XYZ file of C-alpha atoms in Angstrom:
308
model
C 0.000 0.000 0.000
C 1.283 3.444 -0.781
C 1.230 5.401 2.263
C 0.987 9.175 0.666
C -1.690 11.982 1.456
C -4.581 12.190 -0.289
C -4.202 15.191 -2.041
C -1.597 13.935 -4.106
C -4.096 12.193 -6.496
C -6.050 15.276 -7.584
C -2.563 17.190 -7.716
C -1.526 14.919 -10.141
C -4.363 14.886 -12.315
C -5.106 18.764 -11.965
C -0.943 19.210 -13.219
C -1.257 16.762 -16.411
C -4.617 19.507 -17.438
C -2.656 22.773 -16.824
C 0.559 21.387 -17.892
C -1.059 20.214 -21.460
C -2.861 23.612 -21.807
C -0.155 25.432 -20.875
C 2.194 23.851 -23.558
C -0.423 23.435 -26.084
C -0.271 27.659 -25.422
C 3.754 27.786 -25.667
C 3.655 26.177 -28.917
C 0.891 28.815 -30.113
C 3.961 31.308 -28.883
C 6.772 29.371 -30.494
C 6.014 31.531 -33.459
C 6.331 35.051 -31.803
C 9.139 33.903 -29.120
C 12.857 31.904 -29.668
C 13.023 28.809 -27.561
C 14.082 30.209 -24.387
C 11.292 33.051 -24.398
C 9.070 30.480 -24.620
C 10.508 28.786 -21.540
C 11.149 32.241 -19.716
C 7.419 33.293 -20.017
C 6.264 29.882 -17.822
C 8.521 31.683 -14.963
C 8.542 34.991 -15.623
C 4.822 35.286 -15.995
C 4.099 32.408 -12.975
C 6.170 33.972 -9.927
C 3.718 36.407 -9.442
C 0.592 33.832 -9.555
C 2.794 31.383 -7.221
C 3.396 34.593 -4.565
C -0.191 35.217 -5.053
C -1.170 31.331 -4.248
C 1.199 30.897 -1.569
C 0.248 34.260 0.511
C -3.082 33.386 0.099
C -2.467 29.868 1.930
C -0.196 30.712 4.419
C -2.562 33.676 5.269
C -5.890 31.403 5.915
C -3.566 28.854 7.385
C -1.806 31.049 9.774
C 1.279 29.856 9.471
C 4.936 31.598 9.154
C 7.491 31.112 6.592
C 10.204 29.155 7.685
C 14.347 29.610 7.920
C 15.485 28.544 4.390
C 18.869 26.775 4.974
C 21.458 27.152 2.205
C 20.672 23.590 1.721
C 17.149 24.093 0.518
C 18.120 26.812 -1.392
C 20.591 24.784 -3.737
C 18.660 22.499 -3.778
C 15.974 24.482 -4.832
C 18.383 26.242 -7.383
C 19.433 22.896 -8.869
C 15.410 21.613 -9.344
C 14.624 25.052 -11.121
C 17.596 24.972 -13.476
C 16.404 21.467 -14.613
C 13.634 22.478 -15.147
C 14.597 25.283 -17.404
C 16.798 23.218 -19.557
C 13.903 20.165 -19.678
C 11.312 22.920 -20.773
C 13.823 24.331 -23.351
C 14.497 20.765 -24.918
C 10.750 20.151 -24.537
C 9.556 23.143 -26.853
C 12.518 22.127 -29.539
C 11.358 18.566 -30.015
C 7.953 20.009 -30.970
C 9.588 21.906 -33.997
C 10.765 18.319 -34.849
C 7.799 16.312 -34.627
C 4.918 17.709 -33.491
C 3.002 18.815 -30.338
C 1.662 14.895 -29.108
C 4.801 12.797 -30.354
C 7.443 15.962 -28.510
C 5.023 15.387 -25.620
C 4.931 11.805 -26.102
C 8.960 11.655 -25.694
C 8.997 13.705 -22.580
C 6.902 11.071 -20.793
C 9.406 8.594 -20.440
C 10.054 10.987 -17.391
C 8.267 8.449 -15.215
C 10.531 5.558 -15.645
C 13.053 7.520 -15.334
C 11.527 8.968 -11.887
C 10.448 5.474 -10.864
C 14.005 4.218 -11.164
C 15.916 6.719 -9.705
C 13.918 7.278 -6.835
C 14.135 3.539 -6.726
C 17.903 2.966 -7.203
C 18.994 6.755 -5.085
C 16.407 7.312 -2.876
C 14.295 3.768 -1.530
C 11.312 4.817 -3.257
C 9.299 1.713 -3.793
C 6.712 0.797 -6.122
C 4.072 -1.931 -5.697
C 3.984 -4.515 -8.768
C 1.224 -3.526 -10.515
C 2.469 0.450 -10.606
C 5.587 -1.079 -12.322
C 3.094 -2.973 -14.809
C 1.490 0.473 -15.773
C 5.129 1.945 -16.018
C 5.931 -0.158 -18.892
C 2.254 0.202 -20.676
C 2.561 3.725 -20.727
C 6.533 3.737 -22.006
C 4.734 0.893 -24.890
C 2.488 3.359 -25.934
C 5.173 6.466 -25.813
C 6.786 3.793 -28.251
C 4.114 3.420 -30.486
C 3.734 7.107 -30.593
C 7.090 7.882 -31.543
C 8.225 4.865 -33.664
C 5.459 3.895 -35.134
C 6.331 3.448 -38.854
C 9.524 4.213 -38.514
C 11.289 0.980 -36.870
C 11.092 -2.570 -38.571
C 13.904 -3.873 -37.593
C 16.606 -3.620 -34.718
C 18.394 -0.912 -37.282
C 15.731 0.891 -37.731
C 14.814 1.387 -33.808
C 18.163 2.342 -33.097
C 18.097 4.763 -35.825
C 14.670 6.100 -34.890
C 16.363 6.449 -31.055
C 18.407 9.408 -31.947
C 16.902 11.478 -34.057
C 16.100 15.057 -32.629
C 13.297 14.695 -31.558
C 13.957 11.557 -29.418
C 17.360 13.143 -28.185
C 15.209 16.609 -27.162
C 12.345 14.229 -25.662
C 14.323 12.059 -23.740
C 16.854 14.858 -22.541
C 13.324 16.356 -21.607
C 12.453 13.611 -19.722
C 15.264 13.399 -17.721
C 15.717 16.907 -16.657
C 11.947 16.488 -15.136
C 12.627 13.596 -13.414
C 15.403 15.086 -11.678
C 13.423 18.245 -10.988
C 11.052 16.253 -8.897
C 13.037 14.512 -7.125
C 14.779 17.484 -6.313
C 11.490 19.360 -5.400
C 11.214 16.488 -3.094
C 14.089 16.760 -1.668
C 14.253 21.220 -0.935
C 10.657 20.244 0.611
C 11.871 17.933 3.128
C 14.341 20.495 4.237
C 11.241 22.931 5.206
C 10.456 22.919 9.095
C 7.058 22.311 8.900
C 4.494 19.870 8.994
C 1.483 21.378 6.283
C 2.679 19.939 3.078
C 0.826 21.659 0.966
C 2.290 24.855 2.368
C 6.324 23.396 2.016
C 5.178 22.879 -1.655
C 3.921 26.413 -2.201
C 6.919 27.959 -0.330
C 9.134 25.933 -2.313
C 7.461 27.149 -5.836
C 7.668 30.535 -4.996
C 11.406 29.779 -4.319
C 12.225 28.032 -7.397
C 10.012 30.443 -9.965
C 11.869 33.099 -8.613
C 14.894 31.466 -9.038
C 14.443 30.474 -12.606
C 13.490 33.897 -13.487
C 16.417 35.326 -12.126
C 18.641 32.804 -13.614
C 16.574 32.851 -17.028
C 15.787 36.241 -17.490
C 19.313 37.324 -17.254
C 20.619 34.871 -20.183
C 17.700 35.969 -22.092
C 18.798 40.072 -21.579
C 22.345 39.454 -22.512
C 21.815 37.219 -25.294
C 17.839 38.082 -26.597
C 17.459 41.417 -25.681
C 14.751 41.388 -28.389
C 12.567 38.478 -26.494
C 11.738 40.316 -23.852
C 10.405 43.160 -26.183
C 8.531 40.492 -27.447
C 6.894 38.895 -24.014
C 5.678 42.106 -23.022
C 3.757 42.580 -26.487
C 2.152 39.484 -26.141
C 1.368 39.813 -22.488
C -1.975 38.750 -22.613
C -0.906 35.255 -23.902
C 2.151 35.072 -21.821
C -0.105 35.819 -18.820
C -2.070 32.962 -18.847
C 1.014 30.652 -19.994
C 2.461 31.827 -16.250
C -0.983 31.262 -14.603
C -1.619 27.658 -16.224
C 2.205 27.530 -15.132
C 2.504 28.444 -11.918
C -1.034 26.282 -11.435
C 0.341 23.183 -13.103
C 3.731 23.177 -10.903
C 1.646 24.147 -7.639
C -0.100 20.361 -7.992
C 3.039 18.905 -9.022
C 5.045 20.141 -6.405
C 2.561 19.538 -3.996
C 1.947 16.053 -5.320
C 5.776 15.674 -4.960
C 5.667 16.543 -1.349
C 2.786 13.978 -0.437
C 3.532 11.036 -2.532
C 6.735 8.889 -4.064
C 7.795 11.387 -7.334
C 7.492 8.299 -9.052
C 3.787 7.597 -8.511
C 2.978 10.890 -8.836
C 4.736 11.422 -12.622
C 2.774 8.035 -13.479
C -0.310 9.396 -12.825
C 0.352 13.023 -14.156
C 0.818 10.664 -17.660
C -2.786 11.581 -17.884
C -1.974 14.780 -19.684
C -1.679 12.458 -22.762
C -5.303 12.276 -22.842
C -5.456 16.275 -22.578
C -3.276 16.406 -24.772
C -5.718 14.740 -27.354
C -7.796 17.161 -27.050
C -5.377 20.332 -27.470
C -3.618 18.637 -30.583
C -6.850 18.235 -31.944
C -8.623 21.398 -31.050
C -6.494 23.999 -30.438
C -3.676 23.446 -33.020
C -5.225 21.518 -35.566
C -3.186 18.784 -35.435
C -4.520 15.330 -37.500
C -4.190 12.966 -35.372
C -3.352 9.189 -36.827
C -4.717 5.802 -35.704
C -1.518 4.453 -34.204
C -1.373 7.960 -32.242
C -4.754 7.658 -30.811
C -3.556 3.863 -29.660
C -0.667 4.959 -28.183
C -2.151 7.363 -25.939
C -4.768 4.614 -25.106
C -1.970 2.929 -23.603
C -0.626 5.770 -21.931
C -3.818 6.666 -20.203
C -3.591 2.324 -19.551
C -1.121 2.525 -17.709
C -2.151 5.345 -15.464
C -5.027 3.282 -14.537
C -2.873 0.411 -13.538
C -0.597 2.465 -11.254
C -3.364 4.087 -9.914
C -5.143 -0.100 -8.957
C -1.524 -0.745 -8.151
C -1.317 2.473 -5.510
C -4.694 1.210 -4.067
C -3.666 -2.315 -3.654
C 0.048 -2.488 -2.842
C-alpha cells in the first residue's frame, strides 16, 4: 500500500490539465518567441501567480514562513535549473515532430523517476504500478516509432533522431526536478505539506526567473520586447504555469515522485484534445492507440497504488 496523502491524487491529475494547456499555449507562442522566451514566459509570468497562491495559503492557514537553509536553497536552485533546460528541450522537439509525439517523448520521465527514486532514494513501487510503467513507455513507443522501426536498425536509428534526443533529454531533466522538489521540501520545518510545496514554488520560480531572465537580456534582448507585447498570452502561460507546478510540487511533497509522474501521464489524454482542437493537429490511428496505452497505464498504477 502506498502510504501518501490524499491530495496527491487530484494534484496529479489537476498538473497533467494545466501542464497540457499550458504547452499546447507555448507552442501557439513558439512563433512570436525563440526557444528560451518560450521557456522564460512559464517563470517569468508564474512567480507572481505562485506569490499570489502561496500568501493566500499561508494567510488562511496562519502559518509563518520558515528559515530557508542554504541547503534548501541549492537544492531548490538545482530543481529550477532542470527544469529550465527540460522545458527548453521540450519546446525544440515540438519543432521536430509535433506537439503529441514531442510530448509523447517527454513522458518517459516516469521511468526515469520510478528508477531513480528507486535505485537513489528507496522509493518503492508496488507490482502492478511497475506494470502500468511499462504500458505507458509501450504506448510512448508506439507514438514515436510507429512506422519508422522494422527492424533492430531501424529502432536504433529512430532512437536518436532530434526529436527523441530533445524528448528524452526532456524527460530526464523532469525527473530530476522532482526529485529534487522532493528533496528542498523535506528540508522545510514544517508539517502542512501543501504549504512546504507552495513555499518551495515561490522559491524556485523566482529562481528560474532570475537565472533565465538574465541569459535571455544578454543574449535576446529582443525576447523580452517580445513577451511584453504578447502579455496577454504570456499571462495565462504563467498562470496555467505556476497552477500546473503548484499540484506537481505539492503532489511531490505527499507522494513517491514516481507515482505521482505516473499518474500526471494523464496529460496524454489532454493532450488529445489540445492537438486536436487547439492546433489543428490530425491525429493518426496508431497515435490515438498509443495514448490509449498511456492513459492504460495510469489506470494500472493508480489499482496498483490502491492495492500495494
Amino acid at each position: 500500500m502506498i502510504i501518501a496523502t490524499p491530495i496527491w491524487l487530484p494534484a496529479a491529475l489537476l498538473a497533467g490539465l494545466f501542464q497540457a494547456w499550458r504547452t499546447a499555449l507555448q507552442q501557439r507562442l513558439r512563433g512570436k518567441l525563440s526557444v528560451s522566451g518560450a521557456g522564460l514566459i512559464r517563470y517569468a509570468y508564474g512567480a507572481p501567480f505562485a506569490i499570489l497562491f502561496a500568501g493566500l495559503y499561508l494567510g488562511i492557514a496562519g502559518i509563518a514562513v520558515p528559515r530557508l537553509s542554504p541547503a534548501y536553497l541549492g537544492l531548490a536552485a538545482a530543481a529550477g535549473l532542470a527544469q529550465i533546460l527540460g522545458t527548453a528541450l521540450l519546446i525544440l522537439s515540438f519543432g521536430h515532430r509535433g506537439f503529441v509525439v514531442g510530448t509523447a517523448f517527454s513522458k518517459t520521465e516516469a521511468l526515469m523517476a520510478a528508477l531513480a527514486a528507486a535505485v537513489f532514494f528507496g522509493e518503492g513501487l508496488p507490482w502492478l504500478a511497475w506494470v502500468g510503467i511499462g504500458t505507458g513507455v509501450a504506448g510512448i513507443l508506439i507514438l514515436s516509432l510507429f512506422g519508422q522501426a522494422t527492424s533492430a536498425r531501424d529502432l536504433a536509428r529512430a532512437a536518436v533522431q532530434p526529436a527523441a534526443l530533445c524528448g528524452l533529454g526532456a524527460a530526464a531533466l523532469f525527473a530530476l526536478t522532482g526529485l529534487l522538489v522532493k528533496r528542498a521540501t523535506g528540508h522545510l520545518a514544517l508539517a502542512d505539506e501543501p504549504a512546504t510545496a507552495l513555499i518551495t514554488l515561490v522559491i524556485v520560480m523566482l529562481m528560474q526567473t532570475a537565472m533565465h531572465g538574465s541569459y535571455v537580456a544578454l543574449r535576446e534582448p529582443a525576447t523580452l520586447r517580445a513577451m511584453a507585447e504578447n502579455w496577454r498570452n504570456s499571462g495565462l502561460v504563467g498562470l496555467l504555469a505556476a497552477c500546473g507546478s503548484a499540484c506537481w510540487f505539492t503532489g511531490f511533497a505527499t507522494a513517491p515522485v514516481a507515482l505521482v509522474r505516473v499518474v500526471g501521464q494523464i496529460e496524454v489524454i489532454f493532450t488529445i484534445g489540445f492537438a486536436h482542437l487547439y492546433l489543428k493537429e490530425v491525429l493518426k490511428p496508431h497515435e490515438v492507440a498509443g495514448l490509449v496505452l498511456v492513459a492504460l497505464g495510469v489506470i494500472l498504477a493508480l489499482i496498483g497504488a490502491g492495492i500495494g
